[in-house]
PDB file of C-alpha atoms in Angstrom:
ATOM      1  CA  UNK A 156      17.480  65.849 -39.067  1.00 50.00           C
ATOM      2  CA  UNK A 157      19.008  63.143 -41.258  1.00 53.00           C
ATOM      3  CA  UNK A 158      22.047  63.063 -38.754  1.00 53.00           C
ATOM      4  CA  UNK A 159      19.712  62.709 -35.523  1.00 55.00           C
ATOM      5  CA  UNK A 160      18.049  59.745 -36.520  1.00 58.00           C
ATOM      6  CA  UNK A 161      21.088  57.651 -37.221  1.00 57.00           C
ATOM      7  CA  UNK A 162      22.024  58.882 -34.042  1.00 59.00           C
ATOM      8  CA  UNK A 163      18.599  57.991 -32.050  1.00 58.00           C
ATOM      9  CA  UNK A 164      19.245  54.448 -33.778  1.00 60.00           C
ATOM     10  CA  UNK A 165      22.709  53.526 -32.571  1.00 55.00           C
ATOM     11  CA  UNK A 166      21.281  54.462 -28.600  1.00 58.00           C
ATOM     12  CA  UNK A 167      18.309  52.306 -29.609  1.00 57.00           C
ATOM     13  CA  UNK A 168      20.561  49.325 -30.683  1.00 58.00           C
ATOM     14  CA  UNK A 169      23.044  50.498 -27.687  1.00 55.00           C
ATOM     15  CA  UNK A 170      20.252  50.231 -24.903  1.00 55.00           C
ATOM     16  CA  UNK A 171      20.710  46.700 -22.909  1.00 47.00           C
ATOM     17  CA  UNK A 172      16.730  47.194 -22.164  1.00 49.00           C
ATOM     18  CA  UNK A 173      15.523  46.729 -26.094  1.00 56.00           C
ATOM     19  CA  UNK A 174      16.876  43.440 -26.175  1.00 54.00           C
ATOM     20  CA  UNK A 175      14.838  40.435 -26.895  1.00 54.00           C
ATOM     21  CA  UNK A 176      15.932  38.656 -23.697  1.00 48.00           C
ATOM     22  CA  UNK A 177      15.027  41.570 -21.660  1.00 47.00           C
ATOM     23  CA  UNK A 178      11.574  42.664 -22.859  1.00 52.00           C
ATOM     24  CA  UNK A 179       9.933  41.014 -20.650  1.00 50.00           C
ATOM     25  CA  UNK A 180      11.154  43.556 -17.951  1.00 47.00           C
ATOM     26  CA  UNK A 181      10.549  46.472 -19.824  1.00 49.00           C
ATOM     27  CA  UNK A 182       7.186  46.097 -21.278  1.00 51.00           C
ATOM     28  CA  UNK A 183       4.885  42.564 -20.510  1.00 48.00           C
ATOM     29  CA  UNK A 184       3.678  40.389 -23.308  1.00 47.00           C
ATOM     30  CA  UNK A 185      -0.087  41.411 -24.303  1.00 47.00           C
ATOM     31  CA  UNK A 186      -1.057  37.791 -24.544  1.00 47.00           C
ATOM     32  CA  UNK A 187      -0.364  37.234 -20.525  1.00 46.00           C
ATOM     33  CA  UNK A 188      -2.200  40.269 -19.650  1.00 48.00           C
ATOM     34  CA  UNK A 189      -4.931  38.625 -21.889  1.00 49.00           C
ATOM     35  CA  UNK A 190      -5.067  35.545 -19.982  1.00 47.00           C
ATOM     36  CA  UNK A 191      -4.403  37.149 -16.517  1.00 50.00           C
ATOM     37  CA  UNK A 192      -7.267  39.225 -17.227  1.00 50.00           C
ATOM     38  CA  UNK A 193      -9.866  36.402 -18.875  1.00 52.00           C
ATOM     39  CA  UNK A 194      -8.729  33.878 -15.526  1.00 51.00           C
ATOM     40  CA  UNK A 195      -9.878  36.544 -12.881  1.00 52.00           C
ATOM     41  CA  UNK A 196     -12.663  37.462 -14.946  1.00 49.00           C
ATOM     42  CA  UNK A 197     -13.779  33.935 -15.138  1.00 54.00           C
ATOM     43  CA  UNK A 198     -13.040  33.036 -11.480  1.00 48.00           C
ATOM     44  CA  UNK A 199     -15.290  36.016 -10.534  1.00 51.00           C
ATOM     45  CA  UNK A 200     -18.375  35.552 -12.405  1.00 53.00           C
ATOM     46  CA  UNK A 201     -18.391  31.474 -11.460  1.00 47.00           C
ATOM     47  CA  UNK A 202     -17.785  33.056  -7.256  1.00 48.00           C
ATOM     48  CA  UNK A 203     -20.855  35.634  -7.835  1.00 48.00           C
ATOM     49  CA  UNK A 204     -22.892  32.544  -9.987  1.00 49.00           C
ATOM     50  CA  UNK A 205     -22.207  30.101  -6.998  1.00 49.00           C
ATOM     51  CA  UNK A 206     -23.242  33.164  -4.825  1.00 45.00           C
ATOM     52  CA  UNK A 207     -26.303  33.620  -6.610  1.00 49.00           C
ATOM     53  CA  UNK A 208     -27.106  29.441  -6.355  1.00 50.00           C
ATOM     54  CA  UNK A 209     -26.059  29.404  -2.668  1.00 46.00           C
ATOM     55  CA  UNK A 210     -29.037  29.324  -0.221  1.00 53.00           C
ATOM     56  CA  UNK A 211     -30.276  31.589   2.425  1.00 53.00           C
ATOM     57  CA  UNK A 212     -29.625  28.460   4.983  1.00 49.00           C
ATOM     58  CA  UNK A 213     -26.813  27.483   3.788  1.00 52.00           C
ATOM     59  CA  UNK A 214     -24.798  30.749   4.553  1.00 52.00           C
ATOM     60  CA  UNK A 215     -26.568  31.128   7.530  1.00 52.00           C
ATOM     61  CA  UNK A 216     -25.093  27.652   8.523  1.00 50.00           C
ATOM     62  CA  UNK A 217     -21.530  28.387   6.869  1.00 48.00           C
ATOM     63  CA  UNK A 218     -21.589  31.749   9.481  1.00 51.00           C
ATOM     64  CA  UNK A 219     -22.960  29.748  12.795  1.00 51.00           C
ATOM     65  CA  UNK A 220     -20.544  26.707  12.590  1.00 45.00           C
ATOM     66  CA  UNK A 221     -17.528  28.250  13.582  1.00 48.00           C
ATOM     67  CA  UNK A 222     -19.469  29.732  16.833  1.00 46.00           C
ATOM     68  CA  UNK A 223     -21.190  26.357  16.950  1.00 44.00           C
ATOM     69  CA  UNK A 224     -17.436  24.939  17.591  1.00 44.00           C
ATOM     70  CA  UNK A 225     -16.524  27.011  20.077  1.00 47.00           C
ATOM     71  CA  UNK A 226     -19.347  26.404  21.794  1.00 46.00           C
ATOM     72  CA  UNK A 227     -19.236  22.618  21.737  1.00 49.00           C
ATOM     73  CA  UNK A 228     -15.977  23.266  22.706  1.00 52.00           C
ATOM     74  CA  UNK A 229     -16.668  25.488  25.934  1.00 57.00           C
ATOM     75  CA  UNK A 230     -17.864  23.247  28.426  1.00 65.00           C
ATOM     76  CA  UNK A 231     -20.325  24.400  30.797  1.00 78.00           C
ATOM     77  CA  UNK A 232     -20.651  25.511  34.241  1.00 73.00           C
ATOM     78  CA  UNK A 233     -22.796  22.358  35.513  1.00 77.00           C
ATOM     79  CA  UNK A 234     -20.061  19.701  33.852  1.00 78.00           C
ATOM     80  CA  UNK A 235     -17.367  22.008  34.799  1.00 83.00           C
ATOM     81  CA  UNK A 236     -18.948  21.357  38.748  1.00 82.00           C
ATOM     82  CA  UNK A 237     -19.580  17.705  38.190  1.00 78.00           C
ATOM     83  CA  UNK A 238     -16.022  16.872  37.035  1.00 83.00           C
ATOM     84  CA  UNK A 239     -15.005  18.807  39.933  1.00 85.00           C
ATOM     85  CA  UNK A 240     -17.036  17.389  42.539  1.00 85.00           C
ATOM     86  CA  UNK A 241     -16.267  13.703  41.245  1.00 85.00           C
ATOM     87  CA  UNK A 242     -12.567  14.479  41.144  1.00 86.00           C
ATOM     88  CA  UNK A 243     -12.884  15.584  45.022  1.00 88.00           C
ATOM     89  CA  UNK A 244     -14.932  12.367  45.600  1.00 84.00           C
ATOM     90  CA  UNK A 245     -12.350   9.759  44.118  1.00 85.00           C
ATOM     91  CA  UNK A 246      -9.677  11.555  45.860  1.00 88.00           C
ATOM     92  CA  UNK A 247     -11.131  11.142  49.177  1.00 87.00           C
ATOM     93  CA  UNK A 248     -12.439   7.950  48.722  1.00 85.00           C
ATOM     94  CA  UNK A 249      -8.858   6.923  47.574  1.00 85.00           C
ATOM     95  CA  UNK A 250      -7.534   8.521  51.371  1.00 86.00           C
ATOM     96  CA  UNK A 251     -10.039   7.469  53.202  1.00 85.00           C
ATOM     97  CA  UNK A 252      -9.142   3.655  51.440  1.00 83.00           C
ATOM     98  CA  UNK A 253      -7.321   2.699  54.876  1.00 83.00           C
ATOM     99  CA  UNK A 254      -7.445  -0.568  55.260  1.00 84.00           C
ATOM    100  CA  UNK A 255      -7.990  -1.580  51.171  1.00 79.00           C
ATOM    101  CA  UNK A 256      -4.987  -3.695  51.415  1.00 78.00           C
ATOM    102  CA  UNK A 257      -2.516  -5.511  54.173  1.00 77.00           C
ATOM    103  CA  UNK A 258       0.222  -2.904  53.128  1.00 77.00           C
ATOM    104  CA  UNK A 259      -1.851  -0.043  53.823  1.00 76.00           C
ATOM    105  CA  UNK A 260      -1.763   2.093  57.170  1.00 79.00           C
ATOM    106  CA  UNK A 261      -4.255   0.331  58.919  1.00 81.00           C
ATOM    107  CA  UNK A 262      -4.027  -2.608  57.032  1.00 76.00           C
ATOM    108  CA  UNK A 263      -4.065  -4.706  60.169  1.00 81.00           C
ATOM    109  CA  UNK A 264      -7.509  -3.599  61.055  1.00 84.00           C
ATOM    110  CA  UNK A 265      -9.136  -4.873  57.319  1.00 83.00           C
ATOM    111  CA  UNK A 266     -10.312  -7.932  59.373  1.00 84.00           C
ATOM    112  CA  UNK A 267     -12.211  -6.277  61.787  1.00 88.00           C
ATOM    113  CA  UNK A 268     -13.793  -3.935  59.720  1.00 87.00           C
ATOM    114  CA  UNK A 269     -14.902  -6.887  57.234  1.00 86.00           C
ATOM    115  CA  UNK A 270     -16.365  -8.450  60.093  1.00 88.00           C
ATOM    116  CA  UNK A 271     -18.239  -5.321  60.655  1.00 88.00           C
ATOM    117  CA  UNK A 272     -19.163  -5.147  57.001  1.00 86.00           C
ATOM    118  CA  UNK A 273     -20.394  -8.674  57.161  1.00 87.00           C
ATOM    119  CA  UNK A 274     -22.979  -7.044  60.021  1.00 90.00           C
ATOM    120  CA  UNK A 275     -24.524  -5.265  57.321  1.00 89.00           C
ATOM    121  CA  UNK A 276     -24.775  -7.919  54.887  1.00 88.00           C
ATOM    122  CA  UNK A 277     -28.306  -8.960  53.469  1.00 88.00           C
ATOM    123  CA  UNK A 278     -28.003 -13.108  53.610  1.00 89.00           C
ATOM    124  CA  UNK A 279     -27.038 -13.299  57.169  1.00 90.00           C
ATOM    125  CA  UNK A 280     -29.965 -10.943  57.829  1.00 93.00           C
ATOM    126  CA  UNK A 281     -32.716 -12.569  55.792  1.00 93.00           C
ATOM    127  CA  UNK A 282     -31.535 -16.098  57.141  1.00 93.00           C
ATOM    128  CA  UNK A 283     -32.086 -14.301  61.134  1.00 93.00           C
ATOM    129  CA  UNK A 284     -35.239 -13.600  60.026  1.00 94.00           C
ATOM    130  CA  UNK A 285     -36.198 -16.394  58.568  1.00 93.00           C
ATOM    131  CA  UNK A 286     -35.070 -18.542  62.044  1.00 93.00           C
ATOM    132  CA  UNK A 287     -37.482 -15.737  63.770  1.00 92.00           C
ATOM    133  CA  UNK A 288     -40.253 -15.969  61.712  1.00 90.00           C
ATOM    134  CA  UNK A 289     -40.392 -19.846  62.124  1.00 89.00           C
ATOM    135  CA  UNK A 290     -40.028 -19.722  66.021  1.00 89.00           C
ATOM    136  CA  UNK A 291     -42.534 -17.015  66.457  1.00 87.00           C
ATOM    137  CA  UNK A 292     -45.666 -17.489  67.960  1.00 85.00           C
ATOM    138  CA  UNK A 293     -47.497 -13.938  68.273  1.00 88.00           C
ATOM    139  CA  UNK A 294     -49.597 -12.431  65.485  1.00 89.00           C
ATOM    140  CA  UNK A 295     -47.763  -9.192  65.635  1.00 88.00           C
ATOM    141  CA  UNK A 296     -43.998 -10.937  65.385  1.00 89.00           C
ATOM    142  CA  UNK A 297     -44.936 -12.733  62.578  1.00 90.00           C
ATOM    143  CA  UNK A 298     -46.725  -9.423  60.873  1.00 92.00           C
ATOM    144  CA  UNK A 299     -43.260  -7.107  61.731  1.00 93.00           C
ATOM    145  CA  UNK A 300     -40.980 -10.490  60.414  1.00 93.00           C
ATOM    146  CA  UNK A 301     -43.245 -11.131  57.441  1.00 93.00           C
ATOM    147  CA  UNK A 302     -42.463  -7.180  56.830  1.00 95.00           C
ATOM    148  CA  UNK A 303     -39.044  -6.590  57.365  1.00 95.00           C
ATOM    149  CA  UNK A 304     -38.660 -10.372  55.155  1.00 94.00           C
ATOM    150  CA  UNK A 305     -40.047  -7.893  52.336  1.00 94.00           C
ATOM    151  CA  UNK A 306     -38.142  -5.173  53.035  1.00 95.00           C
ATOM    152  CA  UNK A 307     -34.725  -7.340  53.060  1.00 95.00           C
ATOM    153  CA  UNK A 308     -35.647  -8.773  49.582  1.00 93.00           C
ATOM    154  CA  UNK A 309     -36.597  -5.557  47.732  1.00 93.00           C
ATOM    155  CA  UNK A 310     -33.553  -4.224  48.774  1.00 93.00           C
ATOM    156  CA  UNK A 311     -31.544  -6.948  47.571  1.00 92.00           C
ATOM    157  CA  UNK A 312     -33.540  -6.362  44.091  1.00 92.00           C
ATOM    158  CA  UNK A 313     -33.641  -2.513  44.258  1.00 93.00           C
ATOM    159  CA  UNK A 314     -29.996  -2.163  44.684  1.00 92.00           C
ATOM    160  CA  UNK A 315     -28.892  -4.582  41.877  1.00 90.00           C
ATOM    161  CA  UNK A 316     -30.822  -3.022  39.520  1.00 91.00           C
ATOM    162  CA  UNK A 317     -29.156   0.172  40.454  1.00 92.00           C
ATOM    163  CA  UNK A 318     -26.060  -1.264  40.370  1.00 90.00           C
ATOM    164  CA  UNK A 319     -26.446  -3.126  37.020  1.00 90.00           C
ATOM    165  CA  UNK A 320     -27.870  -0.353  35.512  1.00 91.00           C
ATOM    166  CA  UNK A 321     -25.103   2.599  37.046  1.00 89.00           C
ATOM    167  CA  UNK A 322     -21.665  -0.051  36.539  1.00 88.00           C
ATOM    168  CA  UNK A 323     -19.672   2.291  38.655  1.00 87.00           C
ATOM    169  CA  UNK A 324     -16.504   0.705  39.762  1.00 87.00           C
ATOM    170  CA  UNK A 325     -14.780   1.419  43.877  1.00 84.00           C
ATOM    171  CA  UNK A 326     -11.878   3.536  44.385  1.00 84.00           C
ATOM    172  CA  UNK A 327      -9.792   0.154  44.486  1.00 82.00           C
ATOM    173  CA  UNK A 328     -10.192  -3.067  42.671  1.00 75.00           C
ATOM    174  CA  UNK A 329     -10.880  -4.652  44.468  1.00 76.00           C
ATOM    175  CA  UNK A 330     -13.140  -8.255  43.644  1.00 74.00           C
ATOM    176  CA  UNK A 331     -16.117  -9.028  45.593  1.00 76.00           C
ATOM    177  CA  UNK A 332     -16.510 -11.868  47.977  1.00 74.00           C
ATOM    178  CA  UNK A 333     -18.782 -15.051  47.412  1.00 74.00           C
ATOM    179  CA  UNK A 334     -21.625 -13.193  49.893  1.00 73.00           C
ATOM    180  CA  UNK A 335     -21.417 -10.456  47.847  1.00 76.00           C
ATOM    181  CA  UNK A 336     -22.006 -12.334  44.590  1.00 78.00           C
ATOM    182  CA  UNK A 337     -24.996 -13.802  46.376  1.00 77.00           C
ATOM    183  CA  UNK A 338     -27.151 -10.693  46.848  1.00 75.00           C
ATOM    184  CA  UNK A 339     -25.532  -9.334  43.611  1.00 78.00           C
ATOM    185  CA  UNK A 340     -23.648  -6.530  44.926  1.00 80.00           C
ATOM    186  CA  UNK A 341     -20.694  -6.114  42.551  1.00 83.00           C
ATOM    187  CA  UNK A 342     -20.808  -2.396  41.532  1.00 86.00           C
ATOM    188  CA  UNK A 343     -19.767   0.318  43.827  1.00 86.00           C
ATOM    189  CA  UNK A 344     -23.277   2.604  43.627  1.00 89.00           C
ATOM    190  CA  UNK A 345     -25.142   2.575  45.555  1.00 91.00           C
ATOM    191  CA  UNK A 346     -23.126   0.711  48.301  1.00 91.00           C
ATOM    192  CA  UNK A 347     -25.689  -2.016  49.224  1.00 90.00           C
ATOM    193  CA  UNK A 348     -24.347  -2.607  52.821  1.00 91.00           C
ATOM    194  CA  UNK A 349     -25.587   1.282  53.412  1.00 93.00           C
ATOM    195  CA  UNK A 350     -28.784   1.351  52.358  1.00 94.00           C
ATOM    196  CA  UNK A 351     -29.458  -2.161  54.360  1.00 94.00           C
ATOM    197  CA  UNK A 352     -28.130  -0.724  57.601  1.00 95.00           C
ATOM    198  CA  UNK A 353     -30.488   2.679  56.939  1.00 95.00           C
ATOM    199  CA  UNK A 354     -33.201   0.604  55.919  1.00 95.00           C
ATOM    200  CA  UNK A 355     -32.934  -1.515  58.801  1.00 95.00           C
ATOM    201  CA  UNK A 356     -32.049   1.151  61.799  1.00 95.00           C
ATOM    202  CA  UNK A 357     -34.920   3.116  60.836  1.00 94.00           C
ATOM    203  CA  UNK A 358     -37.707   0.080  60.516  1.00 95.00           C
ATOM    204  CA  UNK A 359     -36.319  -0.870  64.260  1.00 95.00           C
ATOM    205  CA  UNK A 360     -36.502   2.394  65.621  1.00 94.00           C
ATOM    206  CA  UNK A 361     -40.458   2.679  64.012  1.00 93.00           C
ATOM    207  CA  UNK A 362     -41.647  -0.912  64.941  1.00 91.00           C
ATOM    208  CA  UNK A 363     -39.694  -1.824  68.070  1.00 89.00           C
ATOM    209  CA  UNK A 364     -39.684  -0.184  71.333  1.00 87.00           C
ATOM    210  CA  UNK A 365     -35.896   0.795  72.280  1.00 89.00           C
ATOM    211  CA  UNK A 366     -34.522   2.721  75.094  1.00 91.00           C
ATOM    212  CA  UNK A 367     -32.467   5.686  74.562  1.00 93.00           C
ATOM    213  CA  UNK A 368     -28.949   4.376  74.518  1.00 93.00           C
ATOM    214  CA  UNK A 369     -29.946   1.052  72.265  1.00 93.00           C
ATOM    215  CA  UNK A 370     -31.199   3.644  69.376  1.00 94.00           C
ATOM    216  CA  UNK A 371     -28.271   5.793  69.263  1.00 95.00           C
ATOM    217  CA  UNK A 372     -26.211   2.731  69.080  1.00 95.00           C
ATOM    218  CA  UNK A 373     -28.894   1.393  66.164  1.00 94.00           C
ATOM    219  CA  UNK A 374     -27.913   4.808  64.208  1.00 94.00           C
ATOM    220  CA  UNK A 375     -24.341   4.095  65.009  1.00 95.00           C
ATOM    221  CA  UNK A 376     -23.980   1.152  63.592  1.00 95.00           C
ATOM    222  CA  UNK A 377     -25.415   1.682  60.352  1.00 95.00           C
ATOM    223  CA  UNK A 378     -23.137   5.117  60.220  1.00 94.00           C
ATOM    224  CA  UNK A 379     -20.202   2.468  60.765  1.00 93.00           C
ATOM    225  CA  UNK A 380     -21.289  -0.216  58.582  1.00 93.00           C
ATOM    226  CA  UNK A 381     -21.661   2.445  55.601  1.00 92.00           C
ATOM    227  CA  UNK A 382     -18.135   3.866  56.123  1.00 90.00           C
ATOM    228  CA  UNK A 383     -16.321   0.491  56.806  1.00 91.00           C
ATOM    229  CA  UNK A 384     -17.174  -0.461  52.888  1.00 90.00           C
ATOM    230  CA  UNK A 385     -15.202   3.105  52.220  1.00 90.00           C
ATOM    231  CA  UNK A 386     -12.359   2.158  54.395  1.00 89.00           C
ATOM    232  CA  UNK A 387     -11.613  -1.061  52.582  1.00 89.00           C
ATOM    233  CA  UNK A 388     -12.048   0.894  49.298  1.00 86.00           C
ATOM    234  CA  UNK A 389     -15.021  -0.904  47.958  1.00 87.00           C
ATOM    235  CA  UNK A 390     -16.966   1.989  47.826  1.00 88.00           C
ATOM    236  CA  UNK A 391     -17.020   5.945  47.092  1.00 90.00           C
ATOM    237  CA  UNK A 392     -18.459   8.673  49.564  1.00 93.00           C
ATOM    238  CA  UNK A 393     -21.363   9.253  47.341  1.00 93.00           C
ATOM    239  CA  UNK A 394     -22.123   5.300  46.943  1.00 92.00           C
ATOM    240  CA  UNK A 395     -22.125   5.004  51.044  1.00 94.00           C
ATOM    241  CA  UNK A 396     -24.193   8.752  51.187  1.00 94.00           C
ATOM    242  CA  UNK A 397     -26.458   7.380  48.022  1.00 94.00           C
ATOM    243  CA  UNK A 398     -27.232   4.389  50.109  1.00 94.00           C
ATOM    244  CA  UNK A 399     -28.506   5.614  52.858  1.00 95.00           C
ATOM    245  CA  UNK A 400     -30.685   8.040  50.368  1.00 95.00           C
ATOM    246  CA  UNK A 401     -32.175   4.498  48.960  1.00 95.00           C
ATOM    247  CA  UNK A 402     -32.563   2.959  51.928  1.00 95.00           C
ATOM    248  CA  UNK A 403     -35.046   5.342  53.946  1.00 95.00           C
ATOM    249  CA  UNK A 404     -36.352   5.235  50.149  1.00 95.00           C
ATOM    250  CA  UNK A 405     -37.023   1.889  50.870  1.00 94.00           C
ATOM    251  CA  UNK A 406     -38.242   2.243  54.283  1.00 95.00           C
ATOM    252  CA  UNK A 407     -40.988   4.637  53.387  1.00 95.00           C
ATOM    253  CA  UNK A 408     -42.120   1.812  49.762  1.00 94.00           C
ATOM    254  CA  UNK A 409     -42.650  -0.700  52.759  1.00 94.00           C
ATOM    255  CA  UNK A 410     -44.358   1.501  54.669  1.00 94.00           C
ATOM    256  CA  UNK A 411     -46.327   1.759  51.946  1.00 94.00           C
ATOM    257  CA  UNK A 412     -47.005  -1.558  50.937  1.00 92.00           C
ATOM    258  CA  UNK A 413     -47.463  -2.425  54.641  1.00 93.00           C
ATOM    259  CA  UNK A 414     -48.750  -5.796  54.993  1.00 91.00           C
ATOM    260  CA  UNK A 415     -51.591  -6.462  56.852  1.00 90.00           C
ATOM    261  CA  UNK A 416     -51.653  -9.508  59.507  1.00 88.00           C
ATOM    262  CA  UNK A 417     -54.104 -11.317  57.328  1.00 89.00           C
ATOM    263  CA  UNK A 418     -51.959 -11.323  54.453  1.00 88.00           C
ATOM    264  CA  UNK A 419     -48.972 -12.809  56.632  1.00 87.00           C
ATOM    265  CA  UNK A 420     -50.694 -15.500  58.012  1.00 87.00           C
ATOM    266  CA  UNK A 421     -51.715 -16.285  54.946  1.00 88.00           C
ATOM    267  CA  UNK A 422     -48.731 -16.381  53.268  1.00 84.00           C
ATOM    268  CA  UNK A 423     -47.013 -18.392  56.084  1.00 82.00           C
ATOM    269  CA  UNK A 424     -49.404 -20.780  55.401  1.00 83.00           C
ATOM    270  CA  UNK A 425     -48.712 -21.184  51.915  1.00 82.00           C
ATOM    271  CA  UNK A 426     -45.167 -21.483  52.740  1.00 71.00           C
TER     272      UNK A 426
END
């Protein structure tokens, strides 16, 4: 026995593993367990006293924003259509654009289709029936002039609002002319030009008696003054379509307001 232990003593001293630099491999310092053990013992009671503190709602909210994301994230099915449908429209618009500049295909044709533009346009209309009105001698001339007077300035009003109030831009920039400016027609929807020439086509067809061929020519021309403003690119599809929407709008508001042959002579006598 007293020669084993001398023995066990010289392996102990012998073994690369007792030394001080390596005792740290072979068996961990109790103060660093200590303080391993105290930090996750600390950092779990303040999680399960913040748990405890924490609200109902406010988990409840913590859970939902994440799917709240996403959703706001998804669009839906109606803007996914809209986008789609507007796309298609500008493209179009942008094709149909023919004569929006001298350089484009029919270029040469942009002064024949402003001229047919200027058909539609509200000044030279009101000032026609304006020169009417004053030469007309008949009761029921002056009540339809007195009328379609009314009908020519709420349009001018109805559509500027709209205009002001949408700010859509054309397929082209294109800067309005001086008559435009005039009847304050400088926004793309609804085209203004289109709901005139709807407005007007259908008060001539009620009030005056046309033959056959001189009414499909009336609807004609207020198809081709409506798509003329499209094919010098100062207007969409859906401004020229929109305008024609407005102006049997209008149409049916004068029909309305429908003013009585009393009420025109009277006001021609004011005036």
């Amino acid at each position: 026995m007293p020669a084993s232990q001398p023995r066990s003593r010289a392996r102990d001293r012998n073994n690369v593993l007792n030394r001080a630099e390596f005792l740290s491999l072979n068996q961990p310092l109790k103060g660093n367990q200590e303080s391993r053990s105290s930090g996750r013992k600390q950092s779990s009671q303040a999680g399960a006293a913040g748990a405890q503190n924490s609200n109902p709602k406010e988990r409840r909210q913590s859970q939902q924003l994440p799917e709240e994301d996403c959703m706001q994230l998804n669009p839906s099915f109606k803007g996914i259509a809209f986008n789609s449908l507007l796309a298609i429209d500008i493209c179009m618009s942008k094709r149909l654009g023919v004569c929006a500049n001298r350089a484009s295909s029919w270029g040469g044709a942009r002064s024949m289709i402003n001229l047919l533009g200027i058909t539609g346009h509200g000044i030279p209309w009101i000032a026609g029936t304006l020169i009417c009105l004053v030469k007309s001698s008949t009761l029921a001339g002056q009540e339809v002039l007195m009328n379609l007077l009314l009908a020519l300035l709420l349009d001018i009003v109805i559509v500027a609002g709209l205009q002001k109030l949408a700010k859509r831009k054309g397929p082209y920039d294109i800067n309005p002319g001086l008559l435009d400016y005039l009847t304050m027609d400088t926004y793309a929807f609804p085209a203004g030009h289109a709901s005139r020439a709807a407005m007007l086509s259908k008060f001539f067809l009620n009030h005056l008696v046309l033959a056959i061929p001189l009414r499909i020519l009336l609807v004609l021309w207020a198809l081709c003054v409506g798509f003329s403003r499209v094919m010098i690119g100062r207007h969409h599809i859906t401004d020229v379509l929109s305008g024609f929407v407005f102006g049997y709008l209008q149409f049916r508001l004068v029909e309305l307001i429908w003013m009585s042959s009393n009420t025109c002579q009277m006001l021609i006598s004011i005036w």
